[in-house]
């Protein structure tokens, strides 16, 4: 089998743009952990299965809306901040092109590029204002002004995946089972699977990623279960 260099193959990198993966992963994990912990807490307090379902459903709806709105606001604000900085850099390039070219050449020279060559490239880029703007923004801000994540994509991903994650620990109750421990076991399995799936995007071993998510979710569930049991006993619930 011929070992073709990665640089000659299309698609040898995963798509890390678009803004959907981070909110999707965060949404799914947050939905799972939030509702597992919520169900463990109210279940530990000794409430009825109907109350567990009501609480879990409320947590799913409220959490999904909150996550969606939060992601939209966060990404929109970040994009607006980038746009403001890009506008500032554009003004500097228009007013002080020579100083900006020297700044770019100095940055490249500091990384080991011969200064004369760095200055020559910076001058060549300066003759194309739009390309000069893109290069300066990438070098100075570390972002690509033409490839910013969509706030709508982030919001939708977060909303949908939070909902899916939060639904998992409710499934057994919705199917007619009333065992809290079965619901928590299903939720734990969901955490492990979600962690294992995430490993596909990160090249981490699937089982270590799955186990990590399971342990984090279990820690949250234990904490809320103990609090629920304590409050339930003191308040006379059940």
mmCIF file of N, CA, C and O in Angstrom, residues 167-229:
data_model
loop_
_atom_site.group_PDB
_atom_site.id
_atom_site.type_symbol
_atom_site.label_atom_id
_atom_site.label_comp_id
_atom_site.label_asym_id
_atom_site.label_seq_id
_atom_site.Cartn_x
_atom_site.Cartn_y
_atom_site.Cartn_z
ATOM 1 N N UNK A 167 -33.000 13.491 27.551
ATOM 2 C CA UNK A 167 -34.077 12.508 27.398
ATOM 3 C C UNK A 167 -33.641 11.102 27.830
ATOM 4 O O UNK A 167 -34.463 10.301 28.305
ATOM 5 N N UNK A 168 -32.357 10.799 27.684
ATOM 6 C CA UNK A 168 -31.872 9.434 27.926
ATOM 7 C C UNK A 168 -32.220 8.914 29.322
ATOM 8 O O UNK A 168 -32.793 7.819 29.453
ATOM 9 N N UNK A 169 -31.902 9.635 30.413
ATOM 10 C CA UNK A 169 -32.239 9.083 31.734
ATOM 11 C C UNK A 169 -33.733 9.050 32.035
ATOM 12 O O UNK A 169 -34.150 8.423 33.023
ATOM 13 N N UNK A 170 -34.545 9.701 31.190
ATOM 14 C CA UNK A 170 -35.998 9.668 31.380
ATOM 15 C C UNK A 170 -36.655 8.492 30.661
ATOM 16 O O UNK A 170 -37.830 8.191 30.909
ATOM 17 N N UNK A 171 -35.906 7.854 29.759
ATOM 18 C CA UNK A 171 -36.514 6.849 28.887
ATOM 19 C C UNK A 171 -37.208 5.734 29.651
ATOM 20 O O UNK A 171 -38.314 5.317 29.297
ATOM 21 N N UNK A 172 -36.562 5.226 30.689
ATOM 22 C CA UNK A 172 -37.162 4.078 31.400
ATOM 23 C C UNK A 172 -38.476 4.468 32.069
ATOM 24 O O UNK A 172 -39.438 3.695 32.061
ATOM 25 N N UNK A 173 -38.536 5.677 32.624
ATOM 26 C CA UNK A 173 -39.785 6.141 33.231
ATOM 27 C C UNK A 173 -40.867 6.305 32.170
ATOM 28 O O UNK A 173 -42.035 5.959 32.378
ATOM 29 N N UNK A 174 -40.493 6.843 31.018
ATOM 30 C CA UNK A 174 -41.465 7.050 29.935
ATOM 31 C C UNK A 174 -41.966 5.729 29.374
ATOM 32 O O UNK A 174 -43.078 5.659 28.827
ATOM 33 N N UNK A 175 -41.150 4.676 29.507
ATOM 34 C CA UNK A 175 -41.550 3.356 29.029
ATOM 35 C C UNK A 175 -42.327 2.566 30.083
ATOM 36 O O UNK A 175 -42.697 1.408 29.847
ATOM 37 N N UNK A 176 -42.547 3.162 31.242
ATOM 38 C CA UNK A 176 -43.375 2.522 32.250
ATOM 39 C C UNK A 176 -42.634 1.918 33.422
ATOM 40 O O UNK A 176 -43.262 1.415 34.356
ATOM 41 N N UNK A 177 -41.313 1.943 33.404
ATOM 42 C CA UNK A 177 -40.542 1.420 34.539
ATOM 43 C C UNK A 177 -40.446 2.496 35.620
ATOM 44 O O UNK A 177 -40.417 3.686 35.324
ATOM 45 N N UNK A 178 -40.382 2.069 36.859
ATOM 46 C CA UNK A 178 -40.387 3.029 37.969
ATOM 47 C C UNK A 178 -39.134 2.962 38.839
ATOM 48 O O UNK A 178 -39.073 3.589 39.885
ATOM 49 N N UNK A 179 -38.135 2.210 38.401
ATOM 50 C CA UNK A 179 -36.921 2.063 39.189
ATOM 51 C C UNK A 179 -35.955 3.226 38.934
ATOM 52 O O UNK A 179 -35.538 3.472 37.794
ATOM 53 N N UNK A 180 -35.614 3.932 40.001
ATOM 54 C CA UNK A 180 -34.646 5.014 39.889
ATOM 55 C C UNK A 180 -33.290 4.485 39.434
ATOM 56 O O UNK A 180 -32.624 5.098 38.598
ATOM 57 N N UNK A 181 -32.883 3.335 39.969
ATOM 58 C CA UNK A 181 -31.562 2.799 39.655
ATOM 59 C C UNK A 181 -31.467 2.357 38.202
ATOM 60 O O UNK A 181 -30.403 2.489 37.575
ATOM 61 N N UNK A 182 -32.562 1.879 37.635
ATOM 62 C CA UNK A 182 -32.549 1.532 36.210
ATOM 63 C C UNK A 182 -32.383 2.790 35.365
ATOM 64 O O UNK A 182 -31.614 2.798 34.387
ATOM 65 N N UNK A 183 -33.075 3.854 35.742
ATOM 66 C CA UNK A 183 -32.955 5.111 35.005
ATOM 67 C C UNK A 183 -31.524 5.644 35.078
ATOM 68 O O UNK A 183 -30.966 6.112 34.068
ATOM 69 N N UNK A 184 -30.922 5.566 36.258
ATOM 70 C CA UNK A 184 -29.559 6.047 36.404
ATOM 71 C C UNK A 184 -28.571 5.169 35.635
ATOM 72 O O UNK A 184 -27.585 5.670 35.076
ATOM 73 N N UNK A 185 -28.837 3.865 35.585
ATOM 74 C CA UNK A 185 -27.968 2.963 34.824
ATOM 75 C C UNK A 185 -28.027 3.278 33.328
ATOM 76 O O UNK A 185 -27.000 3.307 32.633
ATOM 77 N N UNK A 186 -29.237 3.539 32.834
ATOM 78 C CA UNK A 186 -29.392 3.903 31.418
ATOM 79 C C UNK A 186 -28.702 5.233 31.142
ATOM 80 O O UNK A 186 -28.024 5.411 30.119
ATOM 81 N N UNK A 187 -28.861 6.181 32.064
ATOM 82 C CA UNK A 187 -28.175 7.463 31.909
ATOM 83 C C UNK A 187 -26.662 7.291 31.913
ATOM 84 O O UNK A 187 -25.955 7.937 31.128
ATOM 85 N N UNK A 188 -26.156 6.421 32.790
ATOM 86 C CA UNK A 188 -24.721 6.160 32.827
ATOM 87 C C UNK A 188 -24.229 5.543 31.525
ATOM 88 O O UNK A 188 -23.156 5.899 31.024
ATOM 89 N N UNK A 189 -25.023 4.618 30.981
ATOM 90 C CA UNK A 189 -24.666 4.027 29.688
ATOM 91 C C UNK A 189 -24.633 5.097 28.607
ATOM 92 O O UNK A 189 -23.750 5.098 27.734
ATOM 93 N N UNK A 190 -25.579 6.028 28.665
ATOM 94 C CA UNK A 190 -25.596 7.125 27.702
ATOM 95 C C UNK A 190 -24.352 7.986 27.813
ATOM 96 O O UNK A 190 -23.780 8.406 26.796
ATOM 97 N N UNK A 191 -23.915 8.260 29.034
ATOM 98 C CA UNK A 191 -22.688 9.028 29.236
ATOM 99 C C UNK A 191 -21.484 8.316 28.649
ATOM 100 O O UNK A 191 -20.637 8.929 27.991
ATOM 101 N N UNK A 192 -21.394 7.014 28.887
ATOM 102 C CA UNK A 192 -20.257 6.251 28.374
ATOM 103 C C UNK A 192 -20.250 6.269 26.847
ATOM 104 O O UNK A 192 -19.213 6.486 26.215
ATOM 105 N N UNK A 193 -21.414 6.047 26.251
ATOM 106 C CA UNK A 193 -21.508 6.042 24.787
ATOM 107 C C UNK A 193 -21.166 7.416 24.219
ATOM 108 O O UNK A 193 -20.445 7.536 23.224
ATOM 109 N N UNK A 194 -21.685 8.469 24.848
ATOM 110 C CA UNK A 194 -21.406 9.821 24.368
ATOM 111 C C UNK A 194 -19.913 10.121 24.435
ATOM 112 O O UNK A 194 -19.338 10.696 23.500
ATOM 113 N N UNK A 195 -19.276 9.731 25.527
ATOM 114 C CA UNK A 195 -17.835 9.936 25.640
ATOM 115 C C UNK A 195 -17.062 9.149 24.601
ATOM 116 O O UNK A 195 -16.082 9.635 24.037
ATOM 117 N N UNK A 196 -17.502 7.925 24.342
ATOM 118 C CA UNK A 196 -16.842 7.096 23.335
ATOM 119 C C UNK A 196 -16.996 7.685 21.936
ATOM 120 O O UNK A 196 -16.068 7.648 21.121
ATOM 121 N N UNK A 197 -18.169 8.259 21.653
ATOM 122 C CA UNK A 197 -18.397 8.883 20.345
ATOM 123 C C UNK A 197 -17.509 10.110 20.174
ATOM 124 O O UNK A 197 -16.940 10.346 19.098
ATOM 125 N N UNK A 198 -17.370 10.898 21.227
ATOM 126 C CA UNK A 198 -16.519 12.087 21.167
ATOM 127 C C UNK A 198 -15.078 11.705 20.840
ATOM 128 O O UNK A 198 -14.372 12.444 20.142
ATOM 129 N N UNK A 199 -14.633 10.548 21.317
ATOM 130 C CA UNK A 199 -13.269 10.109 21.070
ATOM 131 C C UNK A 199 -12.975 9.976 19.583
ATOM 132 O O UNK A 199 -11.827 10.071 19.155
ATOM 133 N N UNK A 200 -14.013 9.776 18.781
ATOM 134 C CA UNK A 200 -13.822 9.658 17.332
ATOM 135 C C UNK A 200 -13.282 10.951 16.731
ATOM 136 O O UNK A 200 -12.562 10.946 15.737
ATOM 137 N N UNK A 201 -13.619 12.080 17.345
ATOM 138 C CA UNK A 201 -13.171 13.371 16.836
ATOM 139 C C UNK A 201 -11.845 13.806 17.434
ATOM 140 O O UNK A 201 -11.244 14.777 16.971
ATOM 141 N N UNK A 202 -11.385 13.131 18.475
ATOM 142 C CA UNK A 202 -10.193 13.587 19.189
ATOM 143 C C UNK A 202 -9.038 12.603 19.142
ATOM 144 O O UNK A 202 -7.959 12.903 19.638
ATOM 145 N N UNK A 203 -9.251 11.407 18.590
ATOM 146 C CA UNK A 203 -8.222 10.361 18.537
ATOM 147 C C UNK A 203 -7.824 9.841 19.911
ATOM 148 O O UNK A 203 -6.773 9.229 20.076
ATOM 149 N N UNK A 204 -8.643 10.095 20.927
ATOM 150 C CA UNK A 204 -8.418 9.492 22.238
ATOM 151 C C UNK A 204 -8.971 8.076 22.234
ATOM 152 O O UNK A 204 -9.905 7.767 21.488
ATOM 153 N N UNK A 205 -8.441 7.172 23.069
ATOM 154 C CA UNK A 205 -9.039 5.833 23.176
ATOM 155 C C UNK A 205 -10.508 5.949 23.579
ATOM 156 O O UNK A 205 -10.843 6.666 24.526
ATOM 157 N N UNK A 206 -11.393 5.225 22.875
ATOM 158 C CA UNK A 206 -12.824 5.375 23.110
ATOM 159 C C UNK A 206 -13.224 5.007 24.524
ATOM 160 O O UNK A 206 -14.111 5.620 25.118
ATOM 161 N N UNK A 207 -12.551 3.999 25.081
ATOM 162 C CA UNK A 207 -12.969 3.523 26.395
ATOM 163 C C UNK A 207 -12.536 4.489 27.500
ATOM 164 O O UNK A 207 -13.257 4.652 28.499
ATOM 165 N N UNK A 208 -11.390 5.163 27.350
ATOM 166 C CA UNK A 208 -10.984 6.130 28.378
ATOM 167 C C UNK A 208 -11.870 7.367 28.331
ATOM 168 O O UNK A 208 -12.232 7.924 29.373
ATOM 169 N N UNK A 209 -12.235 7.792 27.115
ATOM 170 C CA UNK A 209 -13.132 8.940 26.992
ATOM 171 C C UNK A 209 -14.511 8.611 27.560
ATOM 172 O O UNK A 209 -15.111 9.424 28.275
ATOM 173 N N UNK A 210 -15.017 7.420 27.248
ATOM 174 C CA UNK A 210 -16.311 7.018 27.780
ATOM 175 C C UNK A 210 -16.293 6.886 29.287
ATOM 176 O O UNK A 210 -17.230 7.322 29.978
ATOM 177 N N UNK A 211 -15.235 6.290 29.821
ATOM 178 C CA UNK A 211 -15.125 6.101 31.270
ATOM 179 C C UNK A 211 -15.022 7.444 31.987
ATOM 180 O O UNK A 211 -15.611 7.626 33.066
ATOM 181 N N UNK A 212 -14.293 8.368 31.403
ATOM 182 C CA UNK A 212 -14.164 9.696 32.017
ATOM 183 C C UNK A 212 -15.528 10.370 32.159
ATOM 184 O O UNK A 212 -15.859 10.895 33.228
ATOM 185 N N UNK A 213 -16.324 10.339 31.092
ATOM 186 C CA UNK A 213 -17.651 10.953 31.158
ATOM 187 C C UNK A 213 -18.553 10.240 32.151
ATOM 188 O O UNK A 213 -19.338 10.871 32.866
ATOM 189 N N UNK A 214 -18.439 8.918 32.201
ATOM 190 C CA UNK A 214 -19.253 8.144 33.149
ATOM 191 C C UNK A 214 -18.910 8.524 34.582
ATOM 192 O O UNK A 214 -19.804 8.720 35.417
ATOM 193 N N UNK A 215 -17.635 8.641 34.895
ATOM 194 C CA UNK A 215 -17.213 8.971 36.256
ATOM 195 C C UNK A 215 -17.645 10.382 36.648
ATOM 196 O O UNK A 215 -18.073 10.613 37.784
ATOM 197 N N UNK A 216 -17.542 11.320 35.708
ATOM 198 C CA UNK A 216 -17.965 12.692 36.008
ATOM 199 C C UNK A 216 -19.471 12.753 36.276
ATOM 200 O O UNK A 216 -19.923 13.409 37.222
ATOM 201 N N UNK A 217 -20.245 12.057 35.437
ATOM 202 C CA UNK A 217 -21.684 12.025 35.646
ATOM 203 C C UNK A 217 -22.055 11.325 36.937
ATOM 204 O O UNK A 217 -22.984 11.750 37.640
ATOM 205 N N UNK A 218 -21.342 10.244 37.249
ATOM 206 C CA UNK A 218 -21.617 9.508 38.489
ATOM 207 C C UNK A 218 -21.348 10.366 39.715
ATOM 208 O O UNK A 218 -22.104 10.336 40.697
ATOM 209 N N UNK A 219 -20.285 11.162 39.656
ATOM 210 C CA UNK A 219 -19.968 12.045 40.783
ATOM 211 C C UNK A 219 -21.100 13.047 41.014
ATOM 212 O O UNK A 219 -21.505 13.303 42.161
ATOM 213 N N UNK A 220 -21.623 13.615 39.927
ATOM 214 C CA UNK A 220 -22.729 14.566 40.057
ATOM 215 C C UNK A 220 -23.976 13.879 40.606
ATOM 216 O O UNK A 220 -24.684 14.429 41.466
ATOM 217 N N UNK A 221 -24.254 12.659 40.120
ATOM 218 C CA UNK A 221 -25.440 11.933 40.567
ATOM 219 C C UNK A 221 -25.353 11.561 42.045
ATOM 220 O O UNK A 221 -26.345 11.667 42.783
ATOM 221 N N UNK A 222 -24.185 11.126 42.478
ATOM 222 C CA UNK A 222 -24.002 10.764 43.893
ATOM 223 C C UNK A 222 -24.233 11.983 44.772
ATOM 224 O O UNK A 222 -24.920 11.910 45.812
ATOM 225 N N UNK A 223 -23.671 13.124 44.368
ATOM 226 C CA UNK A 223 -23.803 14.339 45.179
ATOM 227 C C UNK A 223 -25.268 14.751 45.306
ATOM 228 O O UNK A 223 -25.756 15.041 46.411
ATOM 229 N N UNK A 224 -25.994 14.774 44.185
ATOM 230 C CA UNK A 224 -27.393 15.215 44.252
ATOM 231 C C UNK A 224 -28.281 14.176 44.923
ATOM 232 O O UNK A 224 -29.258 14.532 45.596
ATOM 233 N N UNK A 225 -27.954 12.902 44.761
ATOM 234 C CA UNK A 225 -28.747 11.868 45.433
ATOM 235 C C UNK A 225 -28.633 12.014 46.956
ATOM 236 O O UNK A 225 -29.640 11.936 47.672
ATOM 237 N N UNK A 226 -27.412 12.236 47.434
ATOM 238 C CA UNK A 226 -27.213 12.385 48.874
ATOM 239 C C UNK A 226 -27.925 13.625 49.398
ATOM 240 O O UNK A 226 -28.537 13.603 50.477
ATOM 241 N N UNK A 227 -27.861 14.712 48.642
ATOM 242 C CA UNK A 227 -28.563 15.930 49.057
ATOM 243 C C UNK A 227 -30.073 15.705 49.054
ATOM 244 O O UNK A 227 -30.784 16.107 49.978
ATOM 245 N N UNK A 228 -30.571 15.042 47.991
ATOM 246 C CA UNK A 228 -32.000 14.756 47.921
ATOM 247 C C UNK A 228 -32.455 13.862 49.061
ATOM 248 O O UNK A 228 -33.516 14.085 49.655
ATOM 249 N N UNK A 229 -31.650 12.840 49.365
ATOM 250 C CA UNK A 229 -32.006 11.938 50.461
ATOM 251 C C UNK A 229 -32.015 12.672 51.792
ATOM 252 O O UNK A 229 -32.900 12.461 52.629
#
